[in-house]
Coordinates of C-alpha atoms in Angstrom, one line a residue:
M1 CA 8.7 -18.4 -5.7
S2 CA 11.4 -16.0 -4.5
T3 CA 12.2 -13.1 -6.7
A4 CA 15.0 -11.7 -4.6
E5 CA 18.4 -11.2 -6.1
P6 CA 21.2 -13.6 -4.8
G7 CA 22.6 -12.2 -1.6
A8 CA 19.6 -9.9 -1.0
E9 CA 18.5 -9.5 2.6
P10 CA 15.5 -11.5 3.8
G11 CA 12.3 -9.5 3.3
D12 CA 13.6 -8.0 0.0
D13 CA 11.4 -10.3 -2.2
Q14 CA 9.4 -8.3 -4.7
V15 CA 5.7 -8.5 -3.7
R16 CA 2.3 -7.0 -4.3
M17 CA 0.4 -5.9 -1.2
T18 CA -3.3 -4.9 -1.5
A19 CA -4.8 -3.3 1.6
W20 CA -8.4 -2.2 2.3
V21 CA -8.5 0.5 4.9
R22 CA -11.8 1.0 6.9
G23 CA -13.0 3.9 9.0
T24 CA -13.3 7.6 8.2
V25 CA -10.7 7.6 5.4
Q26 CA -12.5 9.5 2.6
G27 CA -12.6 13.3 2.3
V28 CA -9.7 13.7 4.8
G29 CA -6.6 13.6 2.5
F30 CA -6.0 9.9 3.2
R31 CA -5.0 9.0 -0.3
W32 CA -2.7 12.0 -0.6
F33 CA -0.9 11.1 2.7
T34 CA -0.7 7.5 1.6
R35 CA 1.0 8.5 -1.6
A36 CA 3.4 10.8 0.4
S37 CA 4.2 7.9 2.8
A38 CA 4.8 5.5 -0.1
L39 CA 7.1 8.0 -1.8
S40 CA 8.9 8.7 1.5
I41 CA 9.5 5.0 2.0
G42 CA 10.7 4.7 -1.6
G43 CA 10.9 1.9 -4.1
L44 CA 7.1 1.5 -4.2
T45 CA 4.7 1.7 -7.2
G46 CA 0.9 1.4 -7.1
F47 CA -2.1 3.5 -6.1
A48 CA -4.6 4.6 -3.5
L49 CA -8.3 4.5 -4.5
N50 CA -11.5 5.5 -2.8
L51 CA -14.1 2.7 -3.0
G52 CA -17.8 3.2 -3.1
D53 CA -18.3 1.6 0.3
G54 CA -16.2 4.2 2.1
R55 CA -13.0 2.2 2.3
V56 CA -9.7 3.1 0.6
Q57 CA -7.9 0.4 -1.4
V58 CA -4.1 0.7 -1.4
V59 CA -2.0 -1.4 -3.9
A60 CA 1.7 -1.3 -3.5
E61 CA 4.4 -3.2 -5.3
G62 CA 8.1 -3.3 -4.3
S63 CA 10.2 -5.1 -1.8
R64 CA 8.4 -6.9 1.0
G65 CA 10.2 -4.7 3.6
N66 CA 9.0 -1.5 1.9
C67 CA 5.4 -2.8 1.5
E68 CA 5.4 -3.9 5.2
A69 CA 6.6 -0.4 6.1
L70 CA 3.6 1.2 4.2
L71 CA 1.2 -1.3 5.8
G72 CA 2.6 -0.5 9.2
W73 CA 2.0 3.2 8.6
L74 CA -1.6 2.5 7.5
R75 CA -2.1 0.8 10.9
T76 CA -0.3 3.3 13.1
G77 CA -3.2 5.7 13.7
D78 CA -0.8 8.5 12.5
T79 CA -3.0 8.8 9.4
P80 CA -5.6 11.4 8.4
G81 CA -9.1 10.5 9.4
N82 CA -9.8 7.6 11.7
V83 CA -8.7 4.1 10.7
T84 CA -10.7 1.4 12.3
G85 CA -9.2 -1.6 10.5
V86 CA -6.9 -2.7 7.7
T87 CA -7.1 -6.0 5.8
E88 CA -4.4 -7.0 3.4
I89 CA -3.4 -9.8 1.0
W90 CA 0.0 -10.5 -0.5
D91 CA 0.6 -11.7 -4.0
E92 CA 3.2 -11.7 -6.8
P93 CA 3.8 -8.3 -8.4
R94 CA 2.0 -7.7 -11.6
G95 CA 3.9 -4.5 -12.7
G96 CA 2.5 -1.9 -15.0
Y97 CA 2.6 1.0 -12.5
E98 CA 4.6 4.2 -13.0
G99 CA 5.1 5.7 -9.6
F100 CA 2.6 5.8 -6.9
L101 CA -0.7 7.4 -7.9
I102 CA -3.9 8.7 -6.4
R103 CA -6.9 7.3 -8.3

């Protein structure tokens, strides 16, 4: 189901992207830089969270294009630490976030 406004550009559908980032991504400022990147891209809400297994979970809601931009940044290698892999899933937005938080 498309949630884009009539006349919106392709890729502007509102989505929820959940990514799990593997590697040396805890204790290196990764969540802070992820939040800064999300705020720089703009139009995203969600959070970055350290998981008990050493991964960071990133949840972002906004336009598909903006979520893809954040996902691209996560995969660039221009992040703190050392990212060895990123797995993501796409879904319908759930809402309920105010801004982009570090949890």
